[in-house]
Coordinates of C-alpha atoms and ligand atoms in Angstrom, one line a residue:
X15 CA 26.4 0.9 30.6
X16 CA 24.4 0.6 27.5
X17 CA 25.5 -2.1 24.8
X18 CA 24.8 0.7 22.2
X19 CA 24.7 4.6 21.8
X20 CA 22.0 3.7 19.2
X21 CA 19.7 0.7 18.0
X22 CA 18.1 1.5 14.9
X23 CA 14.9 -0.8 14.0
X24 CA 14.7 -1.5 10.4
X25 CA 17.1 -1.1 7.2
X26 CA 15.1 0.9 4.6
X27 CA 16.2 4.3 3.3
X28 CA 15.3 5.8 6.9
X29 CA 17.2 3.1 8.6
X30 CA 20.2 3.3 7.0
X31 CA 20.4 6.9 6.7
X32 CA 20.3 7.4 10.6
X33 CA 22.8 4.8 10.8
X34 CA 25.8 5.5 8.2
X35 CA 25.2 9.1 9.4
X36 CA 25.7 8.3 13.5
X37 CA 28.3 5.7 12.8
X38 CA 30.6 8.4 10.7
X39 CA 30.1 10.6 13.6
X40 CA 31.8 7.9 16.0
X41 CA 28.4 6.2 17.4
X42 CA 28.2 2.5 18.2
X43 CA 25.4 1.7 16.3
X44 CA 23.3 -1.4 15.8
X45 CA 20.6 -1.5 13.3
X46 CA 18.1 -4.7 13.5
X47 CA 16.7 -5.7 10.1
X48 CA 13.5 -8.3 10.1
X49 CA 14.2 -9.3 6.4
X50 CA 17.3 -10.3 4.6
X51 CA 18.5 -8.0 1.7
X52 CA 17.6 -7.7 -1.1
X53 CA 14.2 -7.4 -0.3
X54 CA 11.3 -6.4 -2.4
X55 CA 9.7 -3.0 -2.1
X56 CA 7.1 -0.4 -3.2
X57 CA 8.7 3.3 -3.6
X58 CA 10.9 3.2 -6.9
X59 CA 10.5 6.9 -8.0
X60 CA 12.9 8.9 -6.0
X61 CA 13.4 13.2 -5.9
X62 CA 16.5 15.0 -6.1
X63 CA 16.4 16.2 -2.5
X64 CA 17.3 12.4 -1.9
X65 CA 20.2 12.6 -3.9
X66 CA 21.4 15.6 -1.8
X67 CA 21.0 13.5 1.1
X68 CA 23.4 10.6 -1.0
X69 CA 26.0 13.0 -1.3
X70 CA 25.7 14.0 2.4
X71 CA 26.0 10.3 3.1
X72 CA 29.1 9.6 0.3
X73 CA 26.7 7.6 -1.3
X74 CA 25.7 9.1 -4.0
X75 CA 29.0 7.8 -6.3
X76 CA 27.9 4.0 -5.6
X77 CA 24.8 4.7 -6.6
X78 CA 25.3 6.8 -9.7
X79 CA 27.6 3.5 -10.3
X80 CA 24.7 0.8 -10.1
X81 CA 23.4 2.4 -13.3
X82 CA 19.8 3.3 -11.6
X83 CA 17.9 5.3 -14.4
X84 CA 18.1 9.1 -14.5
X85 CA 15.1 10.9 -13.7
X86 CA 14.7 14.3 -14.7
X87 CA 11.3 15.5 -13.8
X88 CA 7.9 14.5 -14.3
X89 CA 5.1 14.0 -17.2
X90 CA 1.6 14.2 -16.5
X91 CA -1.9 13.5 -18.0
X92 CA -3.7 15.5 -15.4
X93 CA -6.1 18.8 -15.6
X94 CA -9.0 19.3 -17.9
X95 CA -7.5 17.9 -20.7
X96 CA -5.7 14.8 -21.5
X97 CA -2.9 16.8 -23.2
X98 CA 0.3 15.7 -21.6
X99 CA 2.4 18.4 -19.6
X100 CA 5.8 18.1 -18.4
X101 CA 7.9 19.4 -15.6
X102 CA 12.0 19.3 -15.8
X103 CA 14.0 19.7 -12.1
X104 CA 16.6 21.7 -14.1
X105 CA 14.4 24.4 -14.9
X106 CA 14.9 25.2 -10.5
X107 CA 18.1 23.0 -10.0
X108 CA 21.0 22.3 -11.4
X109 CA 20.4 19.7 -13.7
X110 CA 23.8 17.7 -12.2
X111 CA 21.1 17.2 -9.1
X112 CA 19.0 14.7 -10.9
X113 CA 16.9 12.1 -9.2
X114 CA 16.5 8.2 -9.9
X115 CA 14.0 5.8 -10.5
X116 CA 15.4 2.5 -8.7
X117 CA 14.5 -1.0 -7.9
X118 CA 14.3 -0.6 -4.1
X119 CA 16.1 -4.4 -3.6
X120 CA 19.5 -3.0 -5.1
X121 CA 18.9 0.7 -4.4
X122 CA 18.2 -0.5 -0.2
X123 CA 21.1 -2.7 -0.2
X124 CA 23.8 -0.7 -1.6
X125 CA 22.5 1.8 1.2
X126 CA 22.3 -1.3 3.9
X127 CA 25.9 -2.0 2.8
X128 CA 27.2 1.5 2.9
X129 CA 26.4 1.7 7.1
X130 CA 28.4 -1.3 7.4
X131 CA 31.1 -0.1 5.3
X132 CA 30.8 3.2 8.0
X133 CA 31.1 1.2 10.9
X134 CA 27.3 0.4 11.9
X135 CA 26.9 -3.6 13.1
X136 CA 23.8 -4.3 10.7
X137 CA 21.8 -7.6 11.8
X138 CA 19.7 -9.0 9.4
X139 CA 16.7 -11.6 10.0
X140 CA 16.6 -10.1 12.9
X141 CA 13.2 -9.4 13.9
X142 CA 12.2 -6.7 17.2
X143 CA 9.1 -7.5 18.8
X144 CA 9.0 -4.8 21.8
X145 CA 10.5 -1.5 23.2
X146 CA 12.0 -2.1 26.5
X147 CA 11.1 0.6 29.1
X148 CA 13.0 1.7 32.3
X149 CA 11.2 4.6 34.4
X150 CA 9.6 6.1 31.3
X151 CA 12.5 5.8 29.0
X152 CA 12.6 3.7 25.8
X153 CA 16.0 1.8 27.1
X154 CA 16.4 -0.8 24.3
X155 CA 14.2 -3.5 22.6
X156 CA 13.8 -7.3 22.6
X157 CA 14.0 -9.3 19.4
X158 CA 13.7 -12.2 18.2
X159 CA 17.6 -13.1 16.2
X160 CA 18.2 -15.5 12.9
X161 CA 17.8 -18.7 15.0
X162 CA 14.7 -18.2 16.3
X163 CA 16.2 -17.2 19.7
X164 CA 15.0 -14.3 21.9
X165 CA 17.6 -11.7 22.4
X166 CA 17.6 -8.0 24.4
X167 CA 19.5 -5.3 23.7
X168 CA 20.0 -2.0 25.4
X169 CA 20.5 1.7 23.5
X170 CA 21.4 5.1 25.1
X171 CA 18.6 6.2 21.8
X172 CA 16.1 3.9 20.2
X173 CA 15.1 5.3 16.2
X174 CA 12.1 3.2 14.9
X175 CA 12.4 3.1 11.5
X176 CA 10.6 0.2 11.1
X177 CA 8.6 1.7 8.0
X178 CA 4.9 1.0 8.0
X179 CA 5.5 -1.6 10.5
X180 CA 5.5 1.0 12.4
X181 CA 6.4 -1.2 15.8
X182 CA 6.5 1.7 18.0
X183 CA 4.0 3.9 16.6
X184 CA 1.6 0.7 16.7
X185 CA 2.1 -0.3 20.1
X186 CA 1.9 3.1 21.6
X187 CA -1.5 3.8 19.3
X188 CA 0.5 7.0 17.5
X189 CA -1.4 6.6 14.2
X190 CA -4.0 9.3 12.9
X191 CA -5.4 8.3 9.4
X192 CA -6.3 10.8 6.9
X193 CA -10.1 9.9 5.9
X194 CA -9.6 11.3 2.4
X195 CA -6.7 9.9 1.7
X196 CA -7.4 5.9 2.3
X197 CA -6.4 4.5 -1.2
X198 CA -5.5 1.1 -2.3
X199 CA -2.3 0.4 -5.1
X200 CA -1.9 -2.4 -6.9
X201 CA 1.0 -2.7 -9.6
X202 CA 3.0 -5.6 -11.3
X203 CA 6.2 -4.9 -14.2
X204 CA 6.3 -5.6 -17.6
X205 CA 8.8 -5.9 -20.0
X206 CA 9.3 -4.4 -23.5
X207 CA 7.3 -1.0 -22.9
X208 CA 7.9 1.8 -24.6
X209 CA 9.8 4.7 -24.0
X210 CA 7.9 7.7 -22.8
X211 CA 8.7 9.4 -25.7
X212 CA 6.8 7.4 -28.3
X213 CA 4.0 8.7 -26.8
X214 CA 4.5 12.0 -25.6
X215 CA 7.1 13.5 -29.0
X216 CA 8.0 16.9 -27.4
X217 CA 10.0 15.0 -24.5
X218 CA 13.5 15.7 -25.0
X219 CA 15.4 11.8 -24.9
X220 CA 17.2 12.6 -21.9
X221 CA 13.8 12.8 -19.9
X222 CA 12.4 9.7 -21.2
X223 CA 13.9 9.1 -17.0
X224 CA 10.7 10.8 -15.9
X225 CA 7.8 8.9 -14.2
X226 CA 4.4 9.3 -15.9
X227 CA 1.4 9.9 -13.9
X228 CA -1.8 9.2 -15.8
X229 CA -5.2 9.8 -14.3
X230 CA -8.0 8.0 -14.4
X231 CA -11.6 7.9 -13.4
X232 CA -11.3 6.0 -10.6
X233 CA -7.9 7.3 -10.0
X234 CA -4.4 7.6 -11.0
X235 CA -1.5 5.2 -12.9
X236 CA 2.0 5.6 -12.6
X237 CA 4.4 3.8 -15.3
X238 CA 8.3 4.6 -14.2
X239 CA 10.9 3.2 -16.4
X240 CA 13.2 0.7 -13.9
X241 CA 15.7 -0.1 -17.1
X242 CA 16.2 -2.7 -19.8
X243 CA 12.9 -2.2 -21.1
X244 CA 11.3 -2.7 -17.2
X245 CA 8.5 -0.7 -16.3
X246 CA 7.0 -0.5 -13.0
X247 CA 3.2 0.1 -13.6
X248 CA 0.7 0.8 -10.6
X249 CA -2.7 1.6 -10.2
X250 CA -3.7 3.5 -7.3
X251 CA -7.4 3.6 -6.7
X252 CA -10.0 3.8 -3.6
X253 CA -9.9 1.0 -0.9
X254 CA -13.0 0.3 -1.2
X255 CA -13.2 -0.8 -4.7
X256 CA -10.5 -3.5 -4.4
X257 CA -12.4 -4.4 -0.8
X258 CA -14.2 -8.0 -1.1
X259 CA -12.4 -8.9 -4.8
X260 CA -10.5 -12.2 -4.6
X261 CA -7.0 -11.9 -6.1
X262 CA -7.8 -13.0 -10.1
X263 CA -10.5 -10.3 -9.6
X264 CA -8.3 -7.7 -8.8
X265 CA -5.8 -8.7 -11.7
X266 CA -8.7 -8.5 -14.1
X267 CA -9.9 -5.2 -11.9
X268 CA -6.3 -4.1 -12.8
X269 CA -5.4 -5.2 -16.3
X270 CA -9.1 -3.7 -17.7
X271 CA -7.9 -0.3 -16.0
X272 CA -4.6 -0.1 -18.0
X273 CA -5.9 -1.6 -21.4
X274 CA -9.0 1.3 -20.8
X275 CA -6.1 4.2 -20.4
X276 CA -5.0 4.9 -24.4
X277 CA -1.6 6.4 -22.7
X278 CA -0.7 3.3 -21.2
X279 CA -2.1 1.0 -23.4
X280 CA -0.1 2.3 -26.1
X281 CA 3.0 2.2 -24.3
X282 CA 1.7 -1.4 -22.9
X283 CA 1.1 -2.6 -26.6
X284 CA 3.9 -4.8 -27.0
X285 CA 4.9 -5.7 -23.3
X286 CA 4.5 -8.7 -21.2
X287 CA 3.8 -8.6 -17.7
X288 CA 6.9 -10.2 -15.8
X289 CA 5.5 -10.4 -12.1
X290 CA 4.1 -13.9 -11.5
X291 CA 1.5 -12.1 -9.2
X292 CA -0.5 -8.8 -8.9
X293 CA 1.4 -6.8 -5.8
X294 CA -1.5 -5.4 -3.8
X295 CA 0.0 -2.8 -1.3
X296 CA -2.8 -0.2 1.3
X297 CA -1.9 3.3 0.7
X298 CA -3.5 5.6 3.6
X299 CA -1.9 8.4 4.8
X300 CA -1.5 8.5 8.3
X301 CA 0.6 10.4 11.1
X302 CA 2.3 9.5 14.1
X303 CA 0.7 12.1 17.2
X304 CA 4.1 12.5 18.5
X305 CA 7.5 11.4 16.6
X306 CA 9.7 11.8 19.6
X307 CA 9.9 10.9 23.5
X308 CA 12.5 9.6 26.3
X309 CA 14.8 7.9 24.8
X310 CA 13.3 7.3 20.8
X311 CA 12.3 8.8 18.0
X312 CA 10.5 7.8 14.7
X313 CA 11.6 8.5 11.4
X314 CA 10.7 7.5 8.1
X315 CA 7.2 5.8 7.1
X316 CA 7.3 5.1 11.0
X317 CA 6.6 8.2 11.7
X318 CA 4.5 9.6 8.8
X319 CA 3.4 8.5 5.1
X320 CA 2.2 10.5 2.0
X321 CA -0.2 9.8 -0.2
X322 CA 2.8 8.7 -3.7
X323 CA 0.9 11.2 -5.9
X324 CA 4.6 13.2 -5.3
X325 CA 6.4 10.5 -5.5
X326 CA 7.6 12.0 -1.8
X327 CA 8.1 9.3 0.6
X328 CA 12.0 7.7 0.2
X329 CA 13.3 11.3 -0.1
X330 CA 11.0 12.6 3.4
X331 CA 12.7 8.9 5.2
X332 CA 16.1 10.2 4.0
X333 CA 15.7 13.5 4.7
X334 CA 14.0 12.3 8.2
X335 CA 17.3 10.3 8.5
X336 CA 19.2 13.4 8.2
X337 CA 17.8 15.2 10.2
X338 CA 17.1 12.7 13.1
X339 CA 20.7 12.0 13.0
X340 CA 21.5 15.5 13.6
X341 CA 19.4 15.6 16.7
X342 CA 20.5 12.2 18.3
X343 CA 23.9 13.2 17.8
X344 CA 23.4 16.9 19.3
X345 CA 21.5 15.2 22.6
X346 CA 24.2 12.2 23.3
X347 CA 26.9 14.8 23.1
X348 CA 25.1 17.3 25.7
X349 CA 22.3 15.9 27.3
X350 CA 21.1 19.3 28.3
X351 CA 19.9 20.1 24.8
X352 CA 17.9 16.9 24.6
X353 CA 14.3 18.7 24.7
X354 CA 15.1 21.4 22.3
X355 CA 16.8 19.2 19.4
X356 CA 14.1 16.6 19.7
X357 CA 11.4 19.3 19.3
X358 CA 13.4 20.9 16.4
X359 CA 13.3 17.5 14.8
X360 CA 9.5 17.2 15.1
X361 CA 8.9 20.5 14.2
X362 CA 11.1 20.2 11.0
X363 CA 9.4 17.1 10.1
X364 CA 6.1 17.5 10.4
X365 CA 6.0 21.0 8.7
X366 CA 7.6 19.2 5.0
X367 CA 5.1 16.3 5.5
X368 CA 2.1 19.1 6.4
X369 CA 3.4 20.5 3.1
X370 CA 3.3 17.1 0.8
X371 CA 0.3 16.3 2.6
X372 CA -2.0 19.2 1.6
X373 CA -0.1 19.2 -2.1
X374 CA -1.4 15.7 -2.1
X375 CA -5.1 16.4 -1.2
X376 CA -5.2 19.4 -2.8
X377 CA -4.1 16.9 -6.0
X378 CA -7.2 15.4 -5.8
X379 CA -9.2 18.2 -5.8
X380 CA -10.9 17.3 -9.2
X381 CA -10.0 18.3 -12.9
X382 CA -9.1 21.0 -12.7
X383 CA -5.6 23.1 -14.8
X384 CA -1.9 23.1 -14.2
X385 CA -2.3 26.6 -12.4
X386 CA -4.1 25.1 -9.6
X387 CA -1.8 23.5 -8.7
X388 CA 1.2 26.0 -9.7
X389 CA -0.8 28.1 -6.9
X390 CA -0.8 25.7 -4.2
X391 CA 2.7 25.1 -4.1
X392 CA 3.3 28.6 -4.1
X393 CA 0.8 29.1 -1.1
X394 CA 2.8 25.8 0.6
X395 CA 5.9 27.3 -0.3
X396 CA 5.5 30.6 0.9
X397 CA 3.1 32.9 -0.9
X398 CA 4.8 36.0 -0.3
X399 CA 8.1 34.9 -1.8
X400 CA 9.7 36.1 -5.4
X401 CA 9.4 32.2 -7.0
X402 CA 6.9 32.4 -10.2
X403 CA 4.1 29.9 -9.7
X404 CA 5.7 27.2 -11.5
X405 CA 9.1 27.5 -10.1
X406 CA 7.3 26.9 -6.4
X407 CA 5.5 23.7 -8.1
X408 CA 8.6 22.5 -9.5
X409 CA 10.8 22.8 -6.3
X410 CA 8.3 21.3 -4.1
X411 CA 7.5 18.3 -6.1
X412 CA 12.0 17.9 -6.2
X413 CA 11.6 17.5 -2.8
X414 CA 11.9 20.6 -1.2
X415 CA 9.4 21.8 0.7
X416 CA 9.9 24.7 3.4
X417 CA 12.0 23.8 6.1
X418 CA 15.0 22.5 3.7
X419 CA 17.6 20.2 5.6
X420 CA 19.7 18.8 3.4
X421 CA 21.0 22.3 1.5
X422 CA 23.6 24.9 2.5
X423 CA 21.7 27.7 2.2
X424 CA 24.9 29.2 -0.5
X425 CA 25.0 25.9 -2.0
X426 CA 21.2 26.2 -2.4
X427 CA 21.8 29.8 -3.9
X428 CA 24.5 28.8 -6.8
X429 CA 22.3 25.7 -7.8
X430 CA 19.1 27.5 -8.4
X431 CA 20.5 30.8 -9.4
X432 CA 18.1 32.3 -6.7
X433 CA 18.7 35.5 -4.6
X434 CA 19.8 35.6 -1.5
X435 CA 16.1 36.4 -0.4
X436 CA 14.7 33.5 -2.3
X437 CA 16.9 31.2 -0.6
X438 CA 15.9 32.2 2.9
X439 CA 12.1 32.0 1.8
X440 CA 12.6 28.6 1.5
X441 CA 14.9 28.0 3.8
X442 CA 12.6 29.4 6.2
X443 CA 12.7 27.1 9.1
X444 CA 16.4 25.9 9.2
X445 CA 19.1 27.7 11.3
X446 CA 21.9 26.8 9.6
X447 CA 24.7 27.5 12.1
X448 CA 23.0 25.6 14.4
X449 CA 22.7 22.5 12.0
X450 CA 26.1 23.1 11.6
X451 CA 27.6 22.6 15.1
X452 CA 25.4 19.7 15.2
X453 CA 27.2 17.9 12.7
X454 CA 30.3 19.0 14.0
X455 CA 29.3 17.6 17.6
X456 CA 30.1 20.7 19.4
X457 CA 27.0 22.1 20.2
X458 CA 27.2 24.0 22.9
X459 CA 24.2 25.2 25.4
X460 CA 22.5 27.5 22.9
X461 CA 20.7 31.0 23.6
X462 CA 18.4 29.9 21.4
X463 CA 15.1 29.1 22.4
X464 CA 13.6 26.4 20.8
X465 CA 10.7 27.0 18.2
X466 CA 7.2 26.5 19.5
X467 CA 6.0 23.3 18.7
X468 CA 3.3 24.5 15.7
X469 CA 1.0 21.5 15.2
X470 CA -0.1 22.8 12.3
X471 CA -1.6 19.6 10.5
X472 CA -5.3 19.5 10.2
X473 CA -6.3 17.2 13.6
X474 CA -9.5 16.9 12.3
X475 CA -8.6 15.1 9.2
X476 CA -6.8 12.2 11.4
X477 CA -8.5 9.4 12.3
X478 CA -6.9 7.1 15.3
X479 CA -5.7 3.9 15.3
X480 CA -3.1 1.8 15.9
Ligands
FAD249 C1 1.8 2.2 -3.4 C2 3.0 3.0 -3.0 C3 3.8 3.6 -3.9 C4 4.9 4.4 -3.5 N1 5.7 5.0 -4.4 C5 6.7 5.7 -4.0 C6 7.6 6.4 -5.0 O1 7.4 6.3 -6.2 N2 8.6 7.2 -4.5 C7 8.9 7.3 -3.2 O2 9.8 8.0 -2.8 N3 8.1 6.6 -2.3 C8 7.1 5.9 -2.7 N4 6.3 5.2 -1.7 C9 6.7 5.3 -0.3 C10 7.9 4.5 0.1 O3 7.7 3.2 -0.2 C11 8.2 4.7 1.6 O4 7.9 6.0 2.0 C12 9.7 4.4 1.9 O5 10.0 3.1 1.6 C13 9.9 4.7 3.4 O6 11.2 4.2 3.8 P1 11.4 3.7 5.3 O7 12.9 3.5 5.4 O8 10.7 4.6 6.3 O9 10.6 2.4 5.4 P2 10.8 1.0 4.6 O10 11.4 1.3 3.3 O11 9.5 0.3 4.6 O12 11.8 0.2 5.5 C14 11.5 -0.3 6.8 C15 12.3 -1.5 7.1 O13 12.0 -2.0 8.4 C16 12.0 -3.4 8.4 N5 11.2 -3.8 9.6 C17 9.8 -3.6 9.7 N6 9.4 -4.1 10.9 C18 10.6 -4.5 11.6 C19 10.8 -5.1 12.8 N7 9.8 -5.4 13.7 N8 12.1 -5.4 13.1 C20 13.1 -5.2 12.3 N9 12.9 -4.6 11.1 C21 11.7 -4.3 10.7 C22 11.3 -3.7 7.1 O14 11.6 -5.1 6.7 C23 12.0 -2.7 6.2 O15 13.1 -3.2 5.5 C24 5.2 4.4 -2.1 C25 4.4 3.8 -1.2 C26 3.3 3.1 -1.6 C27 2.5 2.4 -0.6

């Protein structure tokens, strides 16, 4: 007898997702947290494919509650010339589904405190240090508990979500690095910027929400507006021009970057930096070879992380969450359908971060105009499908790359106004009825055959690694 159906390691947006998801569906579930909440953390600009995922998790009301700012799309100063161009979600969805730009410590413990409110046993300063194994099945983990004692515990499933921790990913030696994409950020917050649209006067006052991504020579600067006159501003450059600079070095480093940027320096002019210290965080891309075996799965940045050009990595954990919790729930209540649900879970998940992945490289591609990009989302989309150019950008940089989860596919049709064809373009990849019966925990032994494991993702741009 197990002392758990689930054990979920870590509390972040992936964490908790997986666990208010398994605990409304009846699961005992534990979830181990190494830090106590509220925690500090990187990852403020969210999409509106997360806020889906709120809704699905009766979330979203709290949230809308704590008074996060709306964010409505995105501004850019990217392309050939430094003329700023603008992006709104509403011009593809319906502008009720907007997105948020939150301070991770609230936003990840209102969603820490909504699994316990849905009957998951959350344990924080709790830190695991190992996956227990029984005959080549991930059986629980051992941790190390608030007062300093070592404590094991046993799971029927095991769902590391342990972010860039990535405890199981790291032990097993999962992680593939993408060589291009091995950048450094460092950021701070300031006080008393300006609003957005002081600089750019077109900007309607409602999206004065959106994040405002800036490039530079030696790369790119994001300033998101947190509230109350806080901005989050980060610079996100090469790793090896921050390697061998002491930390005053890399403030100066910093600092001369955003006073050289006119954008920012004007919206800069009359703020104060409010972090006592520069926050210096590595920013490679990697992926996990396999995000699923005997008994565990990864979700989350455990599994995977983007490149934040798109701003995509708290709406992929979410969406992970989602998903994962489908298929944990859909193999405890029939065993038999273990292999095919965990393979549908991989295949799912890999294919959206595939797609933000080569959007992401394909970002970097140089100086090039809008349309460039337009055309890559549309090839990442699906090239053959009825969305203009733009529309494919737009709906891929809200989140919603093929292989949607988190939609009804007629829910998906009245919010976009799209045709019925348009809608299973990108739908492509989900089976609806089967997600369906998932949730409902009465899958039954299905005909269907599972989808051939496509690992699409460029191997030869993956380093290894631990
Ligand atoms: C520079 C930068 C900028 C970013 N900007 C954005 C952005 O604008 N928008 C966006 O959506 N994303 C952004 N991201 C990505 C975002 O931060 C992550 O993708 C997101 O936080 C992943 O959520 P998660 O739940 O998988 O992991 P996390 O949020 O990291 O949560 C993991 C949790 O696990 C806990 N944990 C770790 N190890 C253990 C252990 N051994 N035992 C128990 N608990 C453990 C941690 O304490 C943590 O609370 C950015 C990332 C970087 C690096």
């Amino acid at each position: 007898m197990h002392d758990y159906d689930v054990l979920v390691i870590g509390g972040g947006p992936a964490g908790s997702t997986v666990a208010t998801l398994l605990s409304q569906w009846g699961r005992r579930v534990l979830l181990l947290e190494k830090e106590h909440f509220p925690r500090h953390h990187i990852g403020e600009s969210l999409l509106p494919l997360a806020s889906r995922v709120m809704q699905r998790l009766g979330v979203l009301d709290k949230v809308e509650q704590a008074n996060f700012v709306h964010k409505l799309g995105a501004t850019y100063v990217w392309g050939k010339t430094r003329q700023p161009w603008t992006i709104s979600f509403s011009e593809m969805i319906d502008d009720t589904t907007h997105a948020y730009q939150v301070e991770r410590a609230r936003f990840d413990t209102l969603l820490l405190e909504h699994s316990r409110e849905c009957g998951a046993r959350v344990q924080e300063g709790c830190r695991v240090t190992q996956a227990l194994h029984e005959d080549g099945r991930v059986t629980g983990v051992r941790y190390v508990d608030e007062t300093g004692a070592l404590q094991v515990v046993s799971s029927r499933f095991c769902v590391d979500a342990s972010g860039q921790g990535a405890i199981m990913g790291r032990s097993m030696r999962f992680r593939r690095f993408n060589r291009p994409l091995r950048n450094i950020a460092l950021y701070a917050y300031f006080r008393g910027g300006k609003p957005l649209v002081e600089y750019v006067h077109d900007l309607s006052p409602q999206s004065q929400g959106n994040i405002f991504v800036v490039t530079v020579d030696i790369g790119w600067i994001w300033y998101i507006p947190l509230g109350d006159t806080l901005f989050s501003v980060g610079l996100v450059t090469d790793a090896s021009l921050a390697q061998g600079i002491n930390q005053e070095g890399r403030r100066k480093f910093y600092l001369d970057t955003l006073a050289a940027t006119p954008e920012i320096s004007f919206l800069l002019r009359d703020a104060h930096i409010e972090s006592e210290s520069l926050y210096t965080q590595s920013d490679w891309s990697y992926i996990c070879r396999s995000f699923q075996g005997p008994g565990y799965l990864l979700v989350g940045d455990a599994a995977c992380f983007v490149d934040p050009i798109l701003s995509t990595g708290v709406t992929l954990a979410m969406d992970g969450g989602l998903q994962a919790a489908l298929a944990i729930n859909t193999a405890l209540s029939d065993p038999q359908l273990t292999n095919w649900v965990m393979n549908w879970y991989e295949e799912q998940y890999r294919g959206k971060f595939q797609s933000f992945l080569q959007m992401a490289v394909h970002w970097y591609k140089g100086h090039r105009n809008q349309d460039a990009w337009f055309w890559q989302a549309k090839q990442l989309m699906d090239s053959s499908s009825n969305l203009s150019i733009r529309q494919a950008f737009i709906l891929l940089t809200a989140g919603f790359a093929a292989g949607l989860s988190s939609q009804e596919p007629l829910e998906l049709q009245e919010m976009g106004g799209f045709s019925s064809s348009q809608v299973k373009t990108i739908y492509d990849h989900l089976d609806s009825a089967i997600l369906e019966q998932a949730h409902e925990n009465v899958m039954q032994q299905s005909t269907h055959e599972p989808p051939a494991l496509r690992r699409r993702y460029a191997l030869h741009h993956f380093d290894g690694g631990a």
